Amino acid sequence: MPPFRFLLSADHTPVAPGTPLWEAPLPTSRGAAGGGAPASEDGAPISCGAYFSALEEALAADDCAVICEAMAGITQPSPGAPRTPKGADRLDRVEIQLLKHGHFYHPARLVVHADGVAHPLALNAALSPDGIAQLPKETAALDALASQAGLDSVPRVLAQGDCISPDGRGWRWFLAPWFEGFHEFHLTRVGDGGQAVVVWNGAADTDPTLLDAAQTDALLEGAARILTTAFNPHTLAHIFPWHHAAGDFVLRLGADGRPRVRLITVRDYQPLLPPAEDNGEEDAFLERLLYALLLLVVQAALRLRVDRLDGVGEVAVHPPRVVAAICRGFRDGITAMCQRWGLPVDLELPVMAYLGTPSLDDLSQLSAAVYGGFALESPERQAFAPYFDAHVKVLHARLQDMG
């Protein structure tokens, strides 16, 4: 049985039984600083040690069977391909590095050292009632996307299971590939009240990495491309919800300075429109597809502009300039979507033409109805309200250009 080692994220601080950190409460929100931990059955906070020990017990069971299965999924990643798990005797050690804490999960970086090579995996643990309820929905969505070809920008589920908390409650977890070198990013304050995207690269001893305007445009273009590529033209299923403030998208800067983008969570994958009666008419199918794609670009164009300062602060909005980049990503995603589903690549032409048909008033009404998918009383909706009219005008102009 390989030894397990436990670490905290920022400075790789070891956490061992009997130390103050082992007994420290596990934070529950991105803004928490050591407090606000989920309560156990007796009302006491759940400790870091309880988190680590419960996961160790689950992952080490049956000679590390789930770890070996996940490792086989990395070395033989083709969907549906047979897996040949590594034996536990080939595992040197296992490290669980607690990264952060969100509404649904307490994610960790699981590093499996096997045959002298370090293999990082993403470990998402659901401890709260909301997280425990969400996890099967997420794994089902990821499995649905994994069954489709040509989509490597979202994770796949390598293994999943349950673990038992110290007070006997059932927690849930799943393993996915780790996107090595990718980091969270957010809008931040710079200079005299200006804004820029900062990359959370974990390097506390270096100056933060700030993106320039061209890199920011490429970042949001990539995010729009992922959302559109993942769209299912037959069921009209789309990835939703997602939020910049939750760190759902991550990036890695290439040697050329251009961001490569990935989406690390898929909370749901459901149709944009309710089911319609299938009368077999091709024109009716195409009309629904075109309208769903219009809804998708309207939703994404607004939502991709919204973040929170440093991920946890007040709502922040990207400048209207980025709408053009989002539309470029959407157009490229249409091409990729058609290739994935074996649809005519020239379907892009009627799609782009259709997107240019709504009048400014029609697009304004549609945008107001969709509003990026934000709830009526949400802080995001309230904060974006002063920018709404100008946003619709810019989006209308860009859609007209593409048509």
Short mmCIF file of C-alpha atoms in Angstrom, two decimals:
data_model
loop_
_atom_site.label_atom_id
_atom_site.label_comp_id
_atom_site.label_asym_id
_atom_site.label_seq_id
_atom_site.Cartn_x
_atom_site.Cartn_y
_atom_site.Cartn_z
CA MET A 1 0.00 0.00 0.00
CA PRO A 2 1.56 3.34 -1.00
CA PRO A 3 1.92 6.02 1.69
CA PHE A 4 -0.43 9.00 1.58
CA ARG A 5 0.77 12.58 2.14
CA PHE A 6 -1.45 15.62 2.74
CA LEU A 7 -0.72 19.24 1.76
CA LEU A 8 -2.31 22.69 1.72
CA SER A 9 -2.31 24.48 -1.59
CA ALA A 10 -0.56 27.84 -1.54
CA ASP A 11 2.80 26.85 -0.07
CA HIS A 12 2.54 23.04 -0.09
CA THR A 13 2.43 22.98 3.71
CA PRO A 14 2.38 19.39 5.01
CA VAL A 15 -0.61 18.47 7.15
CA ALA A 16 -0.19 15.52 9.51
CA PRO A 17 -2.27 13.97 12.30
CA GLY A 18 -1.74 15.62 15.65
CA THR A 19 -0.77 19.02 14.21
CA PRO A 20 -2.81 22.25 14.57
CA LEU A 21 -3.54 22.26 10.83
CA TRP A 22 -5.00 18.75 11.06
CA GLU A 23 -7.53 20.00 13.59
CA ALA A 24 -8.18 23.33 11.81
CA PRO A 25 -11.72 23.78 10.44
CA LEU A 26 -12.23 23.29 6.75
CA PRO A 27 -13.44 26.58 5.16
CA THR A 28 -16.61 26.50 3.08
CA SER A 29 -16.54 29.57 0.86
CA ARG A 30 -14.04 31.23 -1.44
CA GLY A 31 -14.10 34.26 0.81
CA ALA A 32 -13.66 32.38 4.07
CA ALA A 33 -10.34 32.60 5.89
CA GLY A 34 -10.26 29.62 8.15
CA GLY A 35 -13.85 29.96 9.38
CA GLY A 36 -17.29 29.11 8.16
CA ALA A 37 -16.72 25.39 7.94
CA PRO A 38 -19.45 22.85 7.19
CA ALA A 39 -20.92 21.43 10.37
CA SER A 40 -20.83 17.75 11.28
CA GLU A 41 -23.78 15.96 12.82
CA ASP A 42 -22.99 17.27 16.32
CA GLY A 43 -22.64 20.86 15.05
CA ALA A 44 -18.84 20.91 15.23
CA PRO A 45 -16.88 22.15 12.18
CA ILE A 46 -15.38 19.53 9.89
CA SER A 47 -11.61 19.58 10.23
CA CYS A 48 -8.96 19.38 7.52
CA GLY A 49 -7.93 16.09 9.04
CA ALA A 50 -11.42 14.67 8.67
CA TYR A 51 -11.39 15.65 5.00
CA PHE A 52 -8.01 14.06 4.32
CA SER A 53 -8.60 10.89 6.32
CA ALA A 54 -12.02 10.19 4.75
CA LEU A 55 -10.61 10.57 1.24
CA GLU A 56 -7.57 8.46 2.06
CA GLU A 57 -9.79 5.64 3.28
CA ALA A 58 -11.89 5.74 0.11
CA LEU A 59 -8.96 5.98 -2.29
CA ALA A 60 -6.86 3.34 -0.54
CA ALA A 61 -9.66 0.75 -0.41
CA ASP A 62 -9.14 -2.55 -2.23
CA ASP A 63 -5.45 -1.87 -2.90
CA CYS A 64 -6.14 1.60 -4.32
CA ALA A 65 -8.54 0.18 -6.91
CA VAL A 66 -10.10 3.52 -7.89
CA ILE A 67 -6.70 5.17 -8.25
CA CYS A 68 -5.49 2.32 -10.45
CA GLU A 69 -8.66 2.58 -12.53
CA ALA A 70 -8.24 6.34 -12.93
CA MET A 71 -4.61 5.91 -13.94
CA ALA A 72 -5.72 3.49 -16.64
CA GLY A 73 -8.12 6.16 -17.89
CA ILE A 74 -5.21 8.57 -18.33
CA THR A 75 -2.89 6.15 -20.10
CA GLN A 76 -5.69 4.78 -22.29
CA PRO A 77 -7.93 7.84 -22.64
CA SER A 78 -9.99 6.96 -25.72
CA PRO A 79 -13.69 6.85 -24.79
CA GLY A 80 -14.88 3.25 -24.67
CA ALA A 81 -11.37 1.82 -24.99
CA PRO A 82 -10.55 -1.07 -22.63
CA ARG A 83 -8.55 -0.07 -19.58
CA THR A 84 -5.64 -1.97 -18.05
CA PRO A 85 -5.31 -0.65 -14.48
CA LYS A 86 -1.89 -0.39 -12.87
CA GLY A 87 -1.36 -2.60 -9.87
CA ALA A 88 -1.06 -0.99 -6.45
CA ASP A 89 2.47 -2.38 -6.20
CA ARG A 90 3.51 0.09 -8.91
CA LEU A 91 2.29 3.11 -6.89
CA ASP A 92 5.12 4.81 -4.99
CA ARG A 93 3.09 7.35 -3.02
CA VAL A 94 -0.08 9.45 -3.20
CA GLU A 95 -0.41 13.15 -2.35
CA ILE A 96 -3.68 14.98 -1.70
CA GLN A 97 -3.23 18.74 -2.00
CA LEU A 98 -6.26 20.74 -0.81
CA LEU A 99 -6.68 23.63 -3.24
CA LYS A 100 -9.65 25.83 -2.42
CA HIS A 101 -13.25 25.73 -1.30
CA GLY A 102 -16.36 26.53 -3.28
CA HIS A 103 -20.10 26.30 -2.94
CA PHE A 104 -20.31 22.71 -4.16
CA TYR A 105 -16.90 21.12 -3.80
CA HIS A 106 -13.64 21.12 -1.87
CA PRO A 107 -11.33 20.30 -4.79
CA ALA A 108 -7.85 18.87 -4.40
CA ARG A 109 -4.93 18.02 -6.65
CA LEU A 110 -4.28 14.31 -6.32
CA VAL A 111 -0.74 13.43 -7.39
CA VAL A 112 -0.11 9.73 -7.94
CA HIS A 113 3.56 8.79 -8.06
CA ALA A 114 3.87 5.57 -10.05
CA ASP A 115 6.95 3.99 -11.61
CA GLY A 116 8.91 7.12 -10.75
CA VAL A 117 6.52 9.46 -12.61
CA ALA A 118 4.09 11.98 -11.04
CA HIS A 119 0.56 11.84 -12.46
CA PRO A 120 -1.74 14.72 -11.36
CA LEU A 121 -5.50 14.21 -11.14
CA ALA A 122 -8.35 16.50 -10.10
CA LEU A 123 -10.26 15.32 -7.03
CA ASN A 124 -13.60 17.00 -6.35
CA ALA A 125 -15.11 16.20 -2.96
CA ALA A 126 -18.70 17.10 -2.08
CA LEU A 127 -19.27 17.50 1.67
CA SER A 128 -22.30 19.81 1.88
CA PRO A 129 -25.90 18.82 1.07
CA ASP A 130 -25.80 21.10 -2.00
CA GLY A 131 -22.57 19.56 -3.23
CA ILE A 132 -23.71 16.00 -2.57
CA ALA A 133 -26.88 16.67 -4.58
CA GLN A 134 -24.95 18.39 -7.39
CA LEU A 135 -22.20 15.83 -7.92
CA PRO A 136 -24.25 13.12 -9.71
CA LYS A 137 -25.74 15.77 -11.98
CA GLU A 138 -22.24 16.98 -12.87
CA THR A 139 -20.81 13.52 -13.50
CA ALA A 140 -23.80 12.68 -15.70
CA ALA A 141 -23.21 15.88 -17.71
CA LEU A 142 -19.50 15.12 -18.06
CA ASP A 143 -20.27 11.55 -19.13
CA ALA A 144 -22.70 12.88 -21.76
CA LEU A 145 -20.02 15.17 -23.15
CA ALA A 146 -17.33 12.47 -22.96
CA SER A 147 -19.48 10.24 -25.17
CA GLN A 148 -19.19 12.83 -27.93
CA ALA A 149 -16.10 13.01 -30.12
CA GLY A 150 -13.88 16.03 -30.61
CA LEU A 151 -14.28 17.78 -27.26
CA ASP A 152 -11.07 17.82 -25.19
CA SER A 153 -11.60 21.17 -23.48
CA VAL A 154 -13.76 19.78 -20.65
CA PRO A 155 -12.87 17.05 -18.11
CA ARG A 156 -14.05 13.46 -18.13
CA VAL A 157 -14.92 11.34 -15.13
CA LEU A 158 -12.18 8.80 -14.42
CA ALA A 159 -13.66 7.38 -11.21
CA GLN A 160 -16.23 8.31 -8.60
CA GLY A 161 -17.47 7.04 -5.29
CA ASP A 162 -18.49 7.71 -1.71
CA CYS A 163 -16.56 8.18 1.50
CA ILE A 164 -17.64 8.22 5.12
CA SER A 165 -17.13 11.26 7.35
CA PRO A 166 -15.84 10.81 10.92
CA ASP A 167 -19.39 11.21 12.23
CA GLY A 168 -20.78 8.67 9.77
CA ARG A 169 -22.19 10.91 7.05
CA GLY A 170 -21.84 9.99 3.42
CA TRP A 171 -19.74 12.30 1.25
CA ARG A 172 -19.17 11.99 -2.51
CA TRP A 173 -16.20 12.54 -4.80
CA PHE A 174 -15.01 12.06 -8.37
CA LEU A 175 -11.66 12.02 -10.16
CA ALA A 176 -10.93 13.77 -13.47
CA PRO A 177 -7.81 14.59 -15.49
CA TRP A 178 -5.79 17.53 -14.21
CA PHE A 179 -5.26 20.34 -16.73
CA GLU A 180 -1.56 20.85 -16.04
CA GLY A 181 -0.31 24.44 -16.22
CA PHE A 182 -3.82 25.93 -16.35
CA HIS A 183 -4.80 28.57 -13.80
CA GLU A 184 -7.83 30.47 -12.59
CA PHE A 185 -8.17 34.12 -13.64
CA HIS A 186 -10.27 37.13 -12.68
CA LEU A 187 -10.72 40.81 -13.25
CA THR A 188 -8.74 42.89 -10.76
CA ARG A 189 -8.13 46.57 -10.01
CA VAL A 190 -5.05 48.14 -11.60
CA GLY A 191 -3.70 51.66 -11.68
CA ASP A 192 -6.17 54.43 -10.93
CA GLY A 193 -9.36 52.40 -10.85
CA GLY A 194 -8.74 50.51 -14.07
CA GLN A 195 -9.31 46.78 -14.57
CA ALA A 196 -7.31 43.94 -16.06
CA VAL A 197 -7.41 40.15 -15.96
CA VAL A 198 -5.00 38.65 -13.44
CA VAL A 199 -3.91 35.02 -13.68
CA TRP A 200 -3.75 33.10 -10.41
CA ASN A 201 -0.58 31.17 -11.18
CA GLY A 202 0.19 30.40 -7.53
CA ALA A 203 3.58 32.13 -7.64
CA ALA A 204 3.45 34.25 -4.48
CA ASP A 205 7.04 35.39 -4.88
CA THR A 206 6.55 36.91 -8.34
CA ASP A 207 4.53 39.79 -9.73
CA PRO A 208 1.02 38.80 -10.80
CA THR A 209 0.51 37.98 -14.46
CA LEU A 210 -1.79 40.57 -16.03
CA LEU A 211 -3.28 40.05 -19.48
CA ASP A 212 -3.28 42.81 -22.05
CA ALA A 213 -6.32 43.67 -24.18
CA ALA A 214 -5.42 41.26 -27.00
CA GLN A 215 -4.87 38.38 -24.56
CA THR A 216 -8.15 39.14 -22.80
CA ASP A 217 -9.99 39.13 -26.12
CA ALA A 218 -8.41 35.79 -27.01
CA LEU A 219 -9.38 34.42 -23.59
CA LEU A 220 -13.08 35.24 -23.95
CA GLU A 221 -13.01 34.15 -27.58
CA GLY A 222 -11.75 30.76 -26.42
CA ALA A 223 -14.43 30.48 -23.73
CA ALA A 224 -17.17 31.26 -26.28
CA ARG A 225 -15.69 28.68 -28.64
CA ILE A 226 -15.87 25.97 -25.95
CA LEU A 227 -19.50 26.73 -25.09
CA THR A 228 -20.55 26.66 -28.74
CA THR A 229 -18.50 23.60 -29.66
CA ALA A 230 -20.14 21.70 -26.79
CA PHE A 231 -23.65 22.56 -28.01
CA ASN A 232 -25.65 19.53 -29.19
CA PRO A 233 -27.52 20.49 -32.38
CA HIS A 234 -29.89 17.52 -32.09
CA THR A 235 -31.03 17.86 -28.47
CA LEU A 236 -30.14 21.60 -28.19
CA ALA A 237 -28.29 20.76 -24.95
CA HIS A 238 -25.84 23.37 -23.72
CA ILE A 239 -23.47 23.80 -20.79
CA PHE A 240 -25.14 25.89 -18.11
CA PRO A 241 -24.80 27.37 -15.53
CA TRP A 242 -21.22 28.61 -15.28
CA HIS A 243 -19.60 31.75 -13.87
CA HIS A 244 -16.21 33.43 -14.16
CA ALA A 245 -16.32 34.25 -10.44
CA ALA A 246 -16.43 30.54 -9.58
CA GLY A 247 -13.25 29.87 -11.56
CA ASP A 248 -15.08 27.62 -14.02
CA PHE A 249 -12.78 28.54 -16.92
CA VAL A 250 -9.00 28.27 -16.62
CA LEU A 251 -6.17 29.32 -18.91
CA ARG A 252 -2.58 28.56 -19.79
CA LEU A 253 -0.44 31.07 -21.62
CA GLY A 254 1.35 29.53 -24.59
CA ALA A 255 4.87 30.38 -25.70
CA ASP A 256 3.32 32.91 -28.05
CA GLY A 257 1.52 34.58 -25.13
CA ARG A 258 -1.90 33.50 -26.39
CA PRO A 259 -4.23 31.96 -23.80
CA ARG A 260 -5.34 28.34 -24.13
CA VAL A 261 -8.70 27.90 -22.38
CA ARG A 262 -10.36 24.97 -20.64
CA LEU A 263 -13.63 24.53 -18.72
CA ILE A 264 -13.10 22.57 -15.51
CA THR A 265 -16.69 22.07 -14.37
CA VAL A 266 -20.00 21.28 -16.08
CA ARG A 267 -22.84 21.71 -13.62
CA ASP A 268 -25.51 20.70 -16.10
CA TYR A 269 -26.07 19.91 -19.77
CA GLN A 270 -29.71 20.47 -20.67
CA PRO A 271 -31.69 21.70 -23.71
CA LEU A 272 -32.00 25.44 -24.26
CA LEU A 273 -35.57 24.96 -25.47
CA PRO A 274 -38.34 22.66 -24.24
CA PRO A 275 -39.01 19.57 -26.36
CA ALA A 276 -41.10 20.05 -29.47
CA GLU A 277 -43.29 17.61 -31.31
CA ASP A 278 -41.21 15.74 -33.87
CA ASN A 279 -43.10 16.05 -37.15
CA GLY A 280 -40.11 15.04 -39.25
CA GLU A 281 -40.01 18.38 -41.06
CA GLU A 282 -36.48 19.54 -41.77
CA ASP A 283 -37.49 23.22 -41.86
CA ALA A 284 -38.96 23.01 -38.35
CA PHE A 285 -35.78 21.36 -37.05
CA LEU A 286 -33.60 24.04 -38.63
CA GLU A 287 -35.76 26.87 -37.27
CA ARG A 288 -35.48 25.53 -33.71
CA LEU A 289 -31.73 25.04 -34.11
CA LEU A 290 -31.21 28.58 -35.38
CA TYR A 291 -33.30 30.10 -32.60
CA ALA A 292 -31.47 28.06 -29.96
CA LEU A 293 -28.12 29.26 -31.31
CA LEU A 294 -29.35 32.85 -31.19
CA LEU A 295 -30.28 32.32 -27.54
CA LEU A 296 -26.86 30.79 -26.90
CA VAL A 297 -24.88 33.72 -28.31
CA VAL A 298 -27.14 36.27 -26.56
CA GLN A 299 -26.66 34.48 -23.24
CA ALA A 300 -22.91 33.97 -23.65
CA ALA A 301 -22.17 37.48 -24.90
CA LEU A 302 -23.57 39.02 -21.71
CA ARG A 303 -22.51 36.38 -19.21
CA LEU A 304 -18.91 36.20 -20.45
CA ARG A 305 -18.53 39.90 -19.66
CA VAL A 306 -19.40 39.42 -15.97
CA ASP A 307 -16.93 38.48 -13.24
CA ARG A 308 -16.18 39.43 -9.63
CA LEU A 309 -13.09 41.37 -8.68
CA ASP A 310 -10.46 38.83 -7.68
CA GLY A 311 -13.16 36.17 -7.75
CA VAL A 312 -14.80 37.15 -4.46
CA GLY A 313 -15.25 40.93 -4.58
CA GLU A 314 -17.85 43.16 -6.17
CA VAL A 315 -19.30 42.39 -9.58
CA ALA A 316 -17.01 43.54 -12.39
CA VAL A 317 -17.76 43.90 -16.11
CA HIS A 318 -15.46 43.47 -19.09
CA PRO A 319 -15.50 46.39 -21.57
CA PRO A 320 -17.81 46.23 -24.61
CA ARG A 321 -14.78 45.67 -26.84
CA VAL A 322 -14.78 41.97 -25.89
CA VAL A 323 -18.18 41.34 -27.52
CA ALA A 324 -16.48 41.15 -30.93
CA ALA A 325 -14.09 38.50 -29.61
CA ILE A 326 -16.96 36.52 -28.07
CA CYS A 327 -18.78 36.55 -31.41
CA ARG A 328 -15.63 35.33 -33.19
CA GLY A 329 -15.38 32.46 -30.73
CA PHE A 330 -19.04 31.64 -31.30
CA ARG A 331 -18.56 31.56 -35.08
CA ASP A 332 -15.50 29.28 -34.79
CA GLY A 333 -17.45 27.09 -32.37
CA ILE A 334 -20.23 26.65 -34.93
CA THR A 335 -17.69 25.23 -37.38
CA ALA A 336 -16.28 22.89 -34.72
CA MET A 337 -19.78 21.82 -33.66
CA CYS A 338 -20.68 20.91 -37.24
CA GLN A 339 -17.49 18.87 -37.59
CA ARG A 340 -18.16 17.03 -34.32
CA TRP A 341 -21.67 16.03 -35.35
CA GLY A 342 -21.04 15.38 -39.03
CA LEU A 343 -23.19 18.32 -40.13
CA PRO A 344 -22.42 20.29 -43.29
CA VAL A 345 -19.69 22.80 -42.46
CA ASP A 346 -21.46 25.37 -44.63
CA LEU A 347 -24.29 25.35 -42.06
CA GLU A 348 -22.32 28.26 -40.62
CA LEU A 349 -23.64 30.44 -43.45
CA PRO A 350 -27.38 30.22 -42.66
CA VAL A 351 -26.59 30.44 -38.93
CA MET A 352 -24.65 33.67 -39.37
CA ALA A 353 -27.31 35.06 -41.69
CA TYR A 354 -30.05 34.24 -39.18
CA LEU A 355 -28.18 35.92 -36.32
CA GLY A 356 -28.19 39.14 -38.28
CA THR A 357 -31.97 39.19 -38.82
CA PRO A 358 -33.28 40.45 -35.45
CA SER A 359 -33.84 44.20 -35.27
CA LEU A 360 -32.19 46.16 -32.49
CA ASP A 361 -35.51 46.27 -30.60
CA ASP A 362 -36.04 42.51 -31.03
CA LEU A 363 -32.52 41.78 -29.83
CA SER A 364 -32.98 44.13 -26.87
CA GLN A 365 -36.17 42.34 -25.83
CA LEU A 366 -34.54 38.94 -26.21
CA SER A 367 -31.46 40.03 -24.28
CA ALA A 368 -33.63 41.44 -21.51
CA ALA A 369 -35.52 38.16 -21.28
CA VAL A 370 -32.35 36.05 -21.24
CA TYR A 371 -30.05 38.50 -19.39
CA GLY A 372 -27.18 36.07 -19.40
CA GLY A 373 -29.17 33.59 -17.37
CA PHE A 374 -28.78 35.68 -14.22
CA ALA A 375 -31.66 35.67 -11.75
CA LEU A 376 -33.84 38.78 -11.52
CA GLU A 377 -32.53 39.91 -8.12
CA SER A 378 -28.94 38.74 -8.59
CA PRO A 379 -26.08 41.19 -7.94
CA GLU A 380 -24.77 40.43 -11.44
CA ARG A 381 -28.00 41.54 -13.08
CA GLN A 382 -28.18 44.69 -10.99
CA ALA A 383 -24.53 45.56 -11.68
CA PHE A 384 -24.86 45.03 -15.43
CA ALA A 385 -28.02 47.13 -15.77
CA PRO A 386 -26.18 50.43 -16.52
CA TYR A 387 -24.28 48.71 -19.35
CA PHE A 388 -27.23 46.84 -20.82
CA ASP A 389 -28.39 49.20 -23.60
CA ALA A 390 -24.87 49.83 -24.88
CA HIS A 391 -24.15 46.10 -24.74
CA VAL A 392 -27.16 45.26 -26.92
CA LYS A 393 -26.14 47.87 -29.49
CA VAL A 394 -22.62 46.45 -29.71
CA LEU A 395 -23.89 42.88 -29.92
CA HIS A 396 -26.39 43.83 -32.62
CA ALA A 397 -23.67 45.49 -34.68
CA ARG A 398 -21.34 42.47 -34.35
CA LEU A 399 -24.09 40.02 -35.32
CA GLN A 400 -24.92 42.20 -38.31
CA ASP A 401 -21.26 42.10 -39.35
CA MET A 402 -21.16 38.30 -39.15
CA GLY A 403 -24.37 37.96 -41.17
#
